[in-house]
mmCIF file of C-alpha atoms and ligand atoms in Angstrom:
data_model
loop_
_atom_site.group_PDB
_atom_site.id
_atom_site.type_symbol
_atom_site.label_atom_id
_atom_site.label_comp_id
_atom_site.label_asym_id
_atom_site.label_seq_id
_atom_site.Cartn_x
_atom_site.Cartn_y
_atom_site.Cartn_z
ATOM 1 C CA MET A 230 -214.359 -7.208 -46.106
ATOM 2 C CA LYS A 231 -216.421 -6.803 -42.952
ATOM 3 C CA THR A 232 -215.511 -9.441 -40.378
ATOM 4 C CA ILE A 233 -218.284 -10.638 -38.065
ATOM 5 C CA VAL A 234 -216.889 -10.997 -34.536
ATOM 6 C CA SER A 235 -219.009 -13.256 -32.305
ATOM 7 C CA ASN A 236 -218.195 -13.271 -28.643
ATOM 8 C CA ILE A 237 -219.239 -16.780 -27.688
ATOM 9 C CA GLU A 238 -218.996 -16.337 -23.929
ATOM 10 C CA GLU A 239 -221.433 -13.418 -23.955
ATOM 11 C CA ASN A 240 -223.840 -14.847 -26.482
ATOM 12 C CA ASP A 241 -226.820 -17.109 -25.783
ATOM 13 C CA ASP A 242 -227.320 -17.957 -29.426
ATOM 14 C CA TYR A 243 -224.566 -20.567 -29.571
ATOM 15 C CA ASN A 244 -226.365 -22.935 -31.923
ATOM 16 C CA LYS A 245 -227.340 -20.173 -34.313
ATOM 17 C CA ILE A 246 -223.777 -18.834 -34.452
ATOM 18 C CA ILE A 247 -222.280 -22.276 -35.069
ATOM 19 C CA LYS A 248 -224.802 -22.884 -37.839
ATOM 20 C CA GLU A 249 -223.967 -19.578 -39.488
ATOM 21 C CA ALA A 250 -220.216 -20.233 -39.172
ATOM 22 C CA GLY A 251 -220.647 -23.715 -40.647
ATOM 23 C CA GLU A 252 -222.494 -22.252 -43.619
ATOM 24 C CA ILE A 253 -219.721 -19.727 -44.227
ATOM 25 C CA ILE A 254 -217.188 -22.577 -44.360
ATOM 26 C CA ARG A 255 -219.408 -24.666 -46.647
ATOM 27 C CA LYS A 256 -219.674 -21.745 -49.059
ATOM 28 C CA GLY A 257 -215.888 -21.375 -49.242
ATOM 29 C CA GLY A 258 -215.483 -18.576 -46.665
ATOM 30 C CA LEU A 259 -213.124 -18.331 -43.669
ATOM 31 C CA VAL A 260 -213.907 -18.553 -39.944
ATOM 32 C CA ALA A 261 -211.365 -18.234 -37.116
ATOM 33 C CA PHE A 262 -212.168 -20.419 -34.107
ATOM 34 C CA PRO A 263 -210.629 -21.552 -30.814
ATOM 35 C CA THR A 264 -209.056 -24.953 -30.291
ATOM 36 C CA GLU A 265 -207.334 -26.215 -27.145
ATOM 37 C CA THR A 266 -203.895 -25.445 -28.646
ATOM 38 C CA VAL A 267 -204.155 -22.025 -30.383
ATOM 39 C CA TYR A 268 -206.814 -20.269 -32.483
ATOM 40 C CA GLY A 269 -207.217 -21.675 -36.008
ATOM 41 C CA LEU A 270 -208.111 -19.985 -39.280
ATOM 42 C CA GLY A 271 -210.635 -22.377 -40.814
ATOM 43 C CA GLY A 272 -211.770 -23.035 -44.348
ATOM 44 C CA ASP A 273 -213.177 -26.022 -46.253
ATOM 45 C CA GLY A 274 -210.210 -28.402 -46.491
ATOM 46 C CA LEU A 275 -211.570 -29.988 -49.658
ATOM 47 C CA ASN A 276 -212.104 -26.711 -51.515
ATOM 48 C CA PRO A 277 -208.980 -25.344 -53.268
ATOM 49 C CA GLU A 278 -210.482 -21.841 -53.373
ATOM 50 C CA ALA A 279 -210.824 -21.843 -49.575
ATOM 51 C CA SER A 280 -207.203 -22.849 -49.049
ATOM 52 C CA LYS A 281 -206.092 -20.114 -51.453
ATOM 53 C CA LYS A 282 -207.964 -17.627 -49.274
ATOM 54 C CA ILE A 283 -206.295 -18.988 -46.116
ATOM 55 C CA TYR A 284 -202.816 -18.524 -47.583
ATOM 56 C CA ALA A 285 -203.714 -15.006 -48.726
ATOM 57 C CA ALA A 286 -205.230 -13.904 -45.384
ATOM 58 C CA LYS A 287 -202.180 -15.137 -43.439
ATOM 59 C CA GLY A 288 -199.578 -14.156 -46.014
ATOM 60 C CA ARG A 289 -198.390 -17.759 -45.744
ATOM 61 C CA PRO A 290 -196.099 -19.354 -48.369
ATOM 62 C CA SER A 291 -198.214 -21.822 -50.365
ATOM 63 C CA ASP A 292 -195.740 -24.699 -49.945
ATOM 64 C CA ASN A 293 -196.397 -24.698 -46.183
ATOM 65 C CA PRO A 294 -199.209 -27.270 -45.841
ATOM 66 C CA LEU A 295 -202.383 -26.958 -43.767
ATOM 67 C CA ILE A 296 -203.673 -29.325 -41.076
ATOM 68 C CA LEU A 297 -207.161 -30.783 -41.652
ATOM 69 C CA HIS A 298 -209.360 -30.829 -38.561
ATOM 70 C CA ILE A 299 -211.973 -33.560 -38.168
ATOM 71 C CA CYS A 300 -214.721 -34.181 -35.613
ATOM 72 C CA ASP A 301 -215.004 -37.961 -35.719
ATOM 73 C CA ILE A 302 -212.911 -40.901 -36.762
ATOM 74 C CA LYS A 303 -215.156 -41.783 -39.724
ATOM 75 C CA GLN A 304 -214.131 -38.528 -41.374
ATOM 76 C CA LEU A 305 -210.522 -39.716 -41.333
ATOM 77 C CA GLU A 306 -211.267 -42.505 -43.801
ATOM 78 C CA ASP A 307 -212.540 -40.007 -46.379
ATOM 79 C CA ILE A 308 -209.271 -38.109 -46.515
ATOM 80 C CA ALA A 309 -206.414 -40.483 -45.600
ATOM 81 C CA GLU A 310 -205.231 -44.085 -45.970
ATOM 82 C CA THR A 311 -205.970 -45.670 -42.613
ATOM 83 C CA ASP A 312 -204.854 -49.304 -42.845
ATOM 84 C CA ASP A 313 -202.030 -48.825 -40.368
ATOM 85 C CA ILE A 314 -202.599 -50.060 -36.829
ATOM 86 C CA ARG A 315 -200.490 -47.212 -35.392
ATOM 87 C CA ILE A 316 -203.124 -44.694 -36.527
ATOM 88 C CA LYS A 317 -205.866 -46.461 -34.597
ATOM 89 C CA LYS A 318 -203.701 -46.794 -31.487
ATOM 90 C CA LEU A 319 -202.737 -43.118 -31.447
ATOM 91 C CA ALA A 320 -206.262 -41.931 -32.248
ATOM 92 C CA GLU A 321 -207.702 -43.999 -29.396
ATOM 93 C CA LYS A 322 -205.155 -42.688 -26.932
ATOM 94 C CA PHE A 323 -204.812 -39.018 -27.925
ATOM 95 C CA TRP A 324 -207.873 -37.904 -29.922
ATOM 96 C CA PRO A 325 -209.549 -35.569 -29.451
ATOM 97 C CA GLY A 326 -206.358 -33.777 -28.425
ATOM 98 C CA PRO A 327 -203.187 -31.889 -29.366
ATOM 99 C CA LEU A 328 -201.930 -34.515 -31.826
ATOM 100 C CA THR A 329 -201.579 -34.185 -35.611
ATOM 101 C CA MET A 330 -200.813 -37.264 -37.717
ATOM 102 C CA VAL A 331 -199.228 -37.010 -41.162
ATOM 103 C CA LEU A 332 -200.714 -39.748 -43.366
ATOM 104 C CA LYS A 333 -200.964 -40.718 -47.045
ATOM 105 C CA LYS A 334 -203.725 -38.602 -48.531
ATOM 106 C CA LYS A 335 -206.684 -39.690 -50.598
ATOM 107 C CA ASP A 336 -207.450 -38.008 -53.950
ATOM 108 C CA ILE A 337 -210.336 -35.984 -52.537
ATOM 109 C CA VAL A 338 -207.842 -33.771 -50.655
ATOM 110 C CA PRO A 339 -206.586 -31.084 -53.055
ATOM 111 C CA LYS A 340 -202.848 -30.550 -53.303
ATOM 112 C CA SER A 341 -203.431 -26.845 -52.780
ATOM 113 C CA THR A 342 -204.304 -27.751 -49.168
ATOM 114 C CA THR A 343 -201.263 -29.974 -48.630
ATOM 115 C CA GLY A 344 -198.671 -27.629 -50.100
ATOM 116 C CA GLY A 345 -198.304 -29.937 -53.113
ATOM 117 C CA LEU A 346 -197.540 -33.018 -50.973
ATOM 118 C CA GLY A 347 -199.035 -36.498 -51.353
ATOM 119 C CA THR A 348 -199.557 -36.598 -47.600
ATOM 120 C CA VAL A 349 -202.121 -34.930 -45.377
ATOM 121 C CA ALA A 350 -201.847 -33.773 -41.764
ATOM 122 C CA VAL A 351 -204.954 -34.528 -39.661
ATOM 123 C CA ARG A 352 -206.048 -33.622 -36.151
ATOM 124 C CA MET A 353 -209.162 -33.963 -33.999
ATOM 125 C CA PRO A 354 -209.143 -30.977 -31.628
ATOM 126 C CA ASN A 355 -210.302 -31.284 -28.024
ATOM 127 C CA ASN A 356 -212.563 -28.249 -27.956
ATOM 128 C CA LYS A 357 -216.346 -28.372 -28.029
ATOM 129 C CA LEU A 358 -216.756 -25.304 -30.198
ATOM 130 C CA ALA A 359 -214.207 -26.526 -32.750
ATOM 131 C CA LEU A 360 -215.868 -29.955 -32.955
ATOM 132 C CA ASP A 361 -219.350 -28.411 -33.269
ATOM 133 C CA LEU A 362 -218.117 -26.133 -36.038
ATOM 134 C CA ILE A 363 -216.572 -29.021 -38.017
ATOM 135 C CA ARG A 364 -219.831 -30.946 -37.628
ATOM 136 C CA ALA A 365 -221.872 -27.952 -38.790
ATOM 137 C CA ALA A 366 -219.588 -27.386 -41.784
ATOM 138 C CA ASN A 367 -219.859 -31.097 -42.605
ATOM 139 C CA THR A 368 -216.353 -31.124 -44.097
ATOM 140 C CA PRO A 369 -212.812 -31.407 -42.733
ATOM 141 C CA ILE A 370 -211.676 -27.896 -41.822
ATOM 142 C CA ALA A 371 -208.207 -26.805 -42.928
ATOM 143 C CA ALA A 372 -206.915 -24.591 -40.140
ATOM 144 C CA PRO A 373 -203.443 -23.167 -39.620
ATOM 145 C CA SER A 374 -202.927 -20.846 -36.674
ATOM 146 C CA ALA A 375 -205.065 -17.703 -37.053
ATOM 147 C CA ASN A 376 -202.188 -15.216 -37.217
ATOM 148 C CA THR A 377 -200.239 -13.342 -39.851
ATOM 149 C CA SER A 378 -197.559 -15.759 -41.027
ATOM 150 C CA GLY A 379 -194.399 -15.464 -38.921
ATOM 151 C CA ARG A 380 -195.987 -13.713 -35.916
ATOM 152 C CA PRO A 381 -196.611 -15.461 -32.579
ATOM 153 C CA SER A 382 -199.758 -17.622 -32.785
ATOM 154 C CA PRO A 383 -202.937 -16.157 -31.255
ATOM 155 C CA THR A 384 -204.033 -17.616 -27.945
ATOM 156 C CA ASN A 385 -207.129 -15.425 -27.587
ATOM 157 C CA GLY A 386 -209.748 -13.878 -29.862
ATOM 158 C CA LYS A 387 -208.407 -10.333 -29.589
ATOM 159 C CA ARG A 388 -205.069 -11.364 -31.072
ATOM 160 C CA VAL A 389 -206.894 -13.044 -33.967
ATOM 161 C CA ALA A 390 -208.749 -9.797 -34.694
ATOM 162 C CA GLU A 391 -205.488 -7.861 -34.510
ATOM 163 C CA ASP A 392 -204.074 -9.872 -37.437
ATOM 164 C CA LEU A 393 -207.160 -10.856 -39.441
ATOM 165 C CA ASP A 394 -209.966 -8.331 -38.896
ATOM 166 C CA GLY A 395 -211.165 -7.235 -42.336
ATOM 167 C CA LYS A 396 -209.502 -10.197 -44.066
ATOM 168 C CA ILE A 397 -211.843 -13.070 -43.152
ATOM 169 C CA ASP A 398 -215.606 -13.622 -42.812
ATOM 170 C CA MET A 399 -215.951 -14.399 -39.118
ATOM 171 C CA ILE A 400 -214.117 -14.675 -35.804
ATOM 172 C CA LEU A 401 -215.524 -16.881 -33.040
ATOM 173 C CA ASP A 402 -214.052 -15.393 -29.874
ATOM 174 C CA ALA A 403 -214.203 -17.647 -26.824
ATOM 175 C CA GLY A 404 -211.465 -16.032 -24.729
ATOM 176 C CA SER A 405 -208.141 -17.693 -23.979
ATOM 177 C CA VAL A 406 -207.090 -21.187 -25.032
ATOM 178 C CA GLU A 407 -205.963 -23.963 -22.729
ATOM 179 C CA ILE A 408 -202.551 -25.111 -23.941
ATOM 180 C CA GLY A 409 -201.140 -22.154 -25.862
ATOM 181 C CA LEU A 410 -198.745 -24.070 -28.157
ATOM 182 C CA GLU A 411 -199.527 -25.830 -31.436
ATOM 183 C CA SER A 412 -200.153 -29.590 -31.625
ATOM 184 C CA SER A 413 -197.491 -32.295 -31.697
ATOM 185 C CA ILE A 414 -196.995 -33.544 -35.273
ATOM 186 C CA ILE A 415 -196.041 -37.159 -35.948
ATOM 187 C CA ASP A 416 -195.263 -38.541 -39.408
ATOM 188 C CA LEU A 417 -196.647 -42.048 -39.911
ATOM 189 C CA THR A 418 -195.905 -42.391 -43.618
ATOM 190 C CA GLY A 419 -192.554 -44.084 -43.050
ATOM 191 C CA GLU A 420 -191.689 -47.347 -41.359
ATOM 192 C CA LYS A 421 -190.591 -45.602 -38.183
ATOM 193 C CA ALA A 422 -192.878 -42.933 -36.744
ATOM 194 C CA CYS A 423 -191.141 -39.554 -36.561
ATOM 195 C CA ILE A 424 -191.880 -36.400 -34.565
ATOM 196 C CA LEU A 425 -191.955 -33.348 -36.861
ATOM 197 C CA ARG A 426 -193.059 -30.825 -34.237
ATOM 198 C CA PRO A 427 -192.979 -31.240 -30.437
ATOM 199 C CA GLY A 428 -196.164 -30.414 -28.543
ATOM 200 C CA ALA A 429 -198.199 -31.447 -25.518
ATOM 201 C CA VAL A 430 -198.095 -35.100 -26.594
ATOM 202 C CA THR A 431 -194.454 -35.848 -25.804
ATOM 203 C CA LYS A 432 -191.990 -38.382 -27.225
ATOM 204 C CA GLU A 433 -192.358 -40.451 -24.047
ATOM 205 C CA MET A 434 -196.157 -40.492 -24.450
ATOM 206 C CA PHE A 435 -195.842 -41.612 -28.095
ATOM 207 C CA GLU A 436 -193.355 -44.293 -27.134
ATOM 208 C CA GLU A 437 -195.702 -45.759 -24.544
ATOM 209 C CA VAL A 438 -198.062 -46.534 -27.424
ATOM 210 C CA LEU A 439 -195.704 -47.212 -30.356
ATOM 211 C CA GLY A 440 -192.373 -48.246 -28.880
ATOM 212 C CA GLU A 441 -189.265 -46.424 -30.013
ATOM 213 C CA ILE A 442 -189.805 -43.542 -32.448
ATOM 214 C CA GLU A 443 -187.650 -40.959 -34.183
ATOM 215 C CA VAL A 444 -187.353 -37.193 -33.930
ATOM 216 C CA ASP A 445 -186.742 -35.232 -37.121
ATOM 217 C CA ARG A 446 -183.237 -33.827 -37.486
ATOM 218 C CA VAL A 447 -184.515 -30.262 -37.749
ATOM 219 C CA VAL A 448 -186.343 -30.577 -34.411
ATOM 220 C CA LYS A 449 -183.230 -31.983 -32.734
ATOM 221 C CA ASP A 450 -180.860 -29.530 -34.384
ATOM 222 C CA PRO A 451 -182.585 -26.455 -35.879
ATOM 223 C CA SER A 452 -179.350 -25.288 -37.523
ATOM 224 C CA SER A 453 -179.506 -28.257 -39.921
ATOM 225 C CA VAL A 454 -182.067 -26.332 -42.038
ATOM 226 C CA LYS A 455 -179.306 -23.887 -42.877
ATOM 227 C CA GLU A 456 -177.031 -26.741 -43.971
ATOM 228 C CA GLY A 457 -179.462 -27.560 -46.762
ATOM 229 C CA TYR A 458 -181.328 -30.457 -45.114
ATOM 230 C CA LYS A 459 -184.921 -30.402 -46.381
ATOM 231 C CA PRO A 460 -187.366 -30.637 -43.489
ATOM 232 C CA LYS A 461 -190.239 -33.133 -43.743
ATOM 233 C CA ALA A 462 -192.651 -30.621 -42.251
ATOM 234 C CA PRO A 463 -192.187 -27.725 -44.668
ATOM 235 C CA GLY A 464 -193.222 -25.184 -42.036
ATOM 236 C CA MET A 465 -190.023 -25.903 -40.124
ATOM 237 C CA LYS A 466 -187.900 -23.930 -42.559
ATOM 238 C CA TYR A 467 -189.677 -20.645 -41.955
ATOM 239 C CA ARG A 468 -188.933 -18.100 -39.217
ATOM 240 C CA HIS A 469 -191.865 -18.452 -36.903
ATOM 241 C CA TYR A 470 -193.612 -17.313 -33.777
ATOM 242 C CA ALA A 471 -191.393 -14.237 -33.687
ATOM 243 C CA PRO A 472 -191.850 -10.851 -32.031
ATOM 244 C CA LYS A 473 -190.698 -7.718 -33.857
ATOM 245 C CA ALA A 474 -187.962 -7.154 -31.285
ATOM 246 C CA GLU A 475 -184.633 -8.931 -31.425
ATOM 247 C CA LEU A 476 -184.930 -11.834 -28.971
ATOM 248 C CA LYS A 477 -181.983 -13.541 -27.284
ATOM 249 C CA MET A 478 -182.038 -16.359 -24.741
ATOM 250 C CA PHE A 479 -179.467 -17.152 -22.078
ATOM 251 C CA ARG A 480 -178.734 -20.517 -20.478
ATOM 252 C CA GLY A 481 -176.680 -21.009 -17.345
ATOM 253 C CA GLU A 482 -176.550 -20.541 -13.605
ATOM 254 C CA GLU A 483 -179.363 -18.093 -12.757
ATOM 255 C CA LYS A 484 -177.255 -15.406 -11.084
ATOM 256 C CA LYS A 485 -174.747 -15.396 -13.937
ATOM 257 C CA VAL A 486 -177.546 -15.212 -16.524
ATOM 258 C CA ALA A 487 -179.106 -12.266 -14.692
ATOM 259 C CA GLU A 488 -175.729 -10.542 -14.437
ATOM 260 C CA GLU A 489 -175.197 -10.840 -18.204
ATOM 261 C CA ILE A 490 -178.732 -9.691 -19.035
ATOM 262 C CA ASN A 491 -178.440 -6.734 -16.636
ATOM 263 C CA LYS A 492 -175.205 -5.692 -18.322
ATOM 264 C CA LEU A 493 -176.733 -5.828 -21.826
ATOM 265 C CA ALA A 494 -179.972 -4.163 -20.765
ATOM 266 C CA ALA A 495 -178.114 -1.297 -19.067
ATOM 267 C CA GLU A 496 -176.087 -0.702 -22.225
ATOM 268 C CA ASP A 497 -179.206 -0.841 -24.442
ATOM 269 C CA GLU A 498 -181.122 1.591 -22.254
ATOM 270 C CA LYS A 499 -178.191 3.954 -22.336
ATOM 271 C CA ASN A 500 -178.467 3.829 -26.131
ATOM 272 C CA GLY A 501 -182.157 4.704 -25.967
ATOM 273 C CA LEU A 502 -183.471 1.201 -26.727
ATOM 274 C CA LYS A 503 -186.553 -0.266 -25.123
ATOM 275 C CA VAL A 504 -185.710 -3.527 -23.360
ATOM 276 C CA GLY A 505 -187.941 -6.391 -22.252
ATOM 277 C CA ILE A 506 -186.894 -9.262 -19.999
ATOM 278 C CA ILE A 507 -188.671 -12.607 -19.693
ATOM 279 C CA ALA A 508 -188.011 -14.167 -16.311
ATOM 280 C CA SER A 509 -189.403 -16.800 -13.989
ATOM 281 C CA LEU A 510 -191.281 -15.981 -10.823
ATOM 282 C CA GLU A 511 -188.224 -17.025 -8.824
ATOM 283 C CA THR A 512 -185.629 -14.973 -10.745
ATOM 284 C CA ALA A 513 -187.561 -11.790 -11.639
ATOM 285 C CA LYS A 514 -186.110 -9.922 -8.644
ATOM 286 C CA LEU A 515 -182.579 -10.337 -10.005
ATOM 287 C CA TYR A 516 -183.204 -7.892 -12.854
ATOM 288 C CA VAL A 517 -182.664 -4.179 -12.417
ATOM 289 C CA PHE A 518 -183.096 -2.790 -15.962
ATOM 290 C CA GLY A 519 -185.736 -3.124 -18.671
ATOM 291 C CA GLU A 520 -189.344 -4.184 -18.286
ATOM 292 C CA VAL A 521 -189.408 -7.514 -16.489
ATOM 293 C CA VAL A 522 -192.270 -9.891 -17.301
ATOM 294 C CA VAL A 523 -192.849 -13.091 -15.323
ATOM 295 C CA ILE A 524 -193.796 -15.984 -17.597
ATOM 296 C CA GLY A 525 -194.508 -18.413 -14.748
ATOM 297 C CA ALA A 526 -192.896 -20.333 -11.938
ATOM 298 C CA ARG A 527 -189.771 -22.193 -13.038
ATOM 299 C CA ASN A 528 -191.372 -25.638 -12.779
ATOM 300 C CA ASP A 529 -194.800 -24.614 -14.113
ATOM 301 C CA ASP A 530 -194.414 -25.598 -17.762
ATOM 302 C CA VAL A 531 -198.185 -25.457 -18.310
ATOM 303 C CA GLU A 532 -198.313 -21.806 -17.295
ATOM 304 C CA ILE A 533 -195.176 -20.921 -19.275
ATOM 305 C CA ALA A 534 -196.613 -22.522 -22.447
ATOM 306 C CA ARG A 535 -199.892 -20.670 -22.005
ATOM 307 C CA ASN A 536 -198.198 -17.281 -21.559
ATOM 308 C CA LEU A 537 -195.418 -17.414 -24.132
ATOM 309 C CA TYR A 538 -197.116 -16.072 -27.281
ATOM 310 C CA GLU A 539 -199.139 -13.435 -25.452
ATOM 311 C CA ILE A 540 -196.006 -12.073 -23.788
ATOM 312 C CA LEU A 541 -194.228 -11.820 -27.143
ATOM 313 C CA ARG A 542 -197.217 -9.959 -28.589
ATOM 314 C CA GLU A 543 -197.366 -7.608 -25.591
ATOM 315 C CA PHE A 544 -193.755 -6.652 -26.237
ATOM 316 C CA ASP A 545 -194.763 -5.930 -29.855
ATOM 317 C CA ASP A 546 -197.554 -3.672 -28.559
ATOM 318 C CA LYS A 547 -195.017 -1.746 -26.504
ATOM 319 C CA LYS A 548 -192.612 -1.446 -29.443
ATOM 320 C CA THR A 549 -189.855 -3.149 -27.489
ATOM 321 C CA ASP A 550 -186.531 -3.210 -29.368
ATOM 322 C CA ARG A 551 -184.723 -6.033 -27.578
ATOM 323 C CA ILE A 552 -185.962 -8.927 -25.485
ATOM 324 C CA TYR A 553 -183.704 -11.000 -23.236
ATOM 325 C CA SER A 554 -184.979 -14.237 -21.786
ATOM 326 C CA GLU A 555 -183.900 -17.098 -19.614
ATOM 327 C CA VAL A 556 -184.361 -20.622 -21.015
ATOM 328 C CA PHE A 557 -187.212 -22.826 -19.750
ATOM 329 C CA GLU A 558 -186.140 -26.428 -19.915
ATOM 330 C CA ASP A 559 -188.061 -28.098 -17.087
ATOM 331 C CA GLY A 560 -191.202 -30.203 -17.342
ATOM 332 C CA LYS A 561 -193.159 -32.218 -19.843
ATOM 333 C CA LEU A 562 -193.812 -29.262 -22.167
ATOM 334 C CA ALA A 563 -190.205 -28.048 -22.139
ATOM 335 C CA LYS A 564 -189.358 -29.443 -25.587
ATOM 336 C CA ALA A 565 -192.385 -27.749 -27.156
ATOM 337 C CA ILE A 566 -191.748 -24.490 -25.291
ATOM 338 C CA MET A 567 -188.088 -24.340 -26.284
ATOM 339 C CA ASN A 568 -188.871 -25.365 -29.887
ATOM 340 C CA ARG A 569 -191.145 -22.313 -30.327
ATOM 341 C CA PHE A 570 -189.102 -19.976 -28.143
ATOM 342 C CA SER A 571 -185.837 -20.722 -29.935
ATOM 343 C CA LYS A 572 -187.487 -20.211 -33.321
ATOM 344 C CA ALA A 573 -188.819 -16.878 -32.141
ATOM 345 C CA ALA A 574 -185.222 -16.103 -31.140
ATOM 346 C CA SER A 575 -183.835 -17.284 -34.509
ATOM 347 C CA ASN A 576 -181.887 -19.861 -32.466
ATOM 348 C CA ASN A 577 -180.037 -17.144 -30.605
ATOM 349 C CA ILE A 578 -179.340 -19.066 -27.388
ATOM 350 C CA ILE A 579 -176.211 -18.116 -25.507
ATOM 351 C CA ASP A 580 -174.592 -20.393 -22.940
ATOM 352 C CA ILE A 581 -173.200 -18.475 -19.965
ATOM 353 C CA LEU A 582 -170.343 -20.429 -18.468
HETATM 354 P P1 LIG B 1474 -199.809 -24.475 -38.402
HETATM 355 O O1 LIG B 1474 -200.990 -24.804 -39.226
HETATM 356 O O2 LIG B 1474 -199.359 -23.072 -38.525
HETATM 357 O O3 LIG B 1474 -199.927 -24.975 -36.999
HETATM 358 O O4 LIG B 1474 -198.655 -25.336 -39.076
HETATM 359 C C1 LIG B 1474 -198.931 -26.589 -39.624
HETATM 360 C C2 LIG B 1474 -197.644 -27.282 -39.871
HETATM 361 O O5 LIG B 1474 -197.904 -28.671 -40.049
HETATM 362 C C3 LIG B 1474 -196.987 -26.872 -41.175
HETATM 363 O O6 LIG B 1474 -196.171 -25.766 -40.991
HETATM 364 C C4 LIG B 1474 -196.199 -28.092 -41.558
HETATM 365 O O7 LIG B 1474 -194.888 -27.988 -41.073
HETATM 366 C C5 LIG B 1474 -196.937 -29.242 -40.889
HETATM 367 N N1 LIG B 1474 -197.631 -30.058 -41.883
HETATM 368 C C6 LIG B 1474 -198.868 -29.892 -42.350
HETATM 369 N N2 LIG B 1474 -199.158 -30.807 -43.301
HETATM 370 C C7 LIG B 1474 -198.065 -31.579 -43.421
HETATM 371 C C8 LIG B 1474 -197.721 -32.692 -44.243
HETATM 372 N N3 LIG B 1474 -198.559 -33.203 -45.114
HETATM 373 N N4 LIG B 1474 -196.493 -33.216 -44.099
HETATM 374 C C9 LIG B 1474 -195.624 -32.714 -43.209
HETATM 375 N N5 LIG B 1474 -195.890 -31.665 -42.408
HETATM 376 C C10 LIG B 1474 -197.087 -31.097 -42.504
HETATM 377 MG MG1 LIG B 1475 -198.756 -21.399 -37.462
#
């Protein structure tokens, strides 16, 4: 398949492109587009054929449900049960924005979109292009991240093309995204609201609106998946966001962490392996082996979130064999950063005492 790549920033014909993209979606085709979180791979969320194509293009297991993206609150009533005051409160506070709500679905939403579940995940993205596209398509757009399943999510159009060129109808390239990590997911189908995936809307922000809420066991303790606990967000059981290299993270006093990483990197290089190191601006100078990449200043969680996936993909480009990283546990986005980072590392986090 020939993929049309439209560079939005360099193109004056914005309206024409959006119209064309909307038509592709309406006819059951696939269009990748930017949102404020990561790039999405969009198809008509009410058309089972379109969701089949999404799963095929990504190589995604079909029991891993898709998020439906809407452009106004009226659209929500078509696809989900909305007589729950918490929905209205959260929508007013956080939409459009990096928040996905899991709700009881209406019959119009095919089970092939929801991974066979009776619930549907819905989000209103805070990105003009995304909202214009949903409006032009005149249907909720099912959009997982626009990457090959398992790889780090794409935070710019070039990374989308790397994974999906030739597999989808169109890519709308508008440069780099704002946040760089996927949305927060909250399950509202139970009595107590429950966080299924941490994101830029934090537990504290939810609690300001809803009072006390829960955090899913798998988010709190990722090893519980291995013990046979079935996650409520089916995507949580898959290895995710991962570079090709083996990634290990180290927690502890910064000099001791650097000492340990230097020791391992020296040994690896002696064995002919290519080593990458992810460090903060403040600690980068402590490393003497491997290729050191600065992810951001220690307290700049916004910058760290924005850089994470691109750095992992750059190490893939360079065919790095092993990546060693510090942990990044400061700031409002720390939970979301460490959730993705530790998954990319298959939970390989070593405490240096
Ligand atoms: P992605 O589209 O790659 O950002 O991932 C979407 C994630 O949302 C999936 O992996 C699921 O874990 C979660 N999700 C989507 N729909 C539902 C649902 N109905 N119930 C629970 N989790 C969901
Ligand atoms: Mg994804």
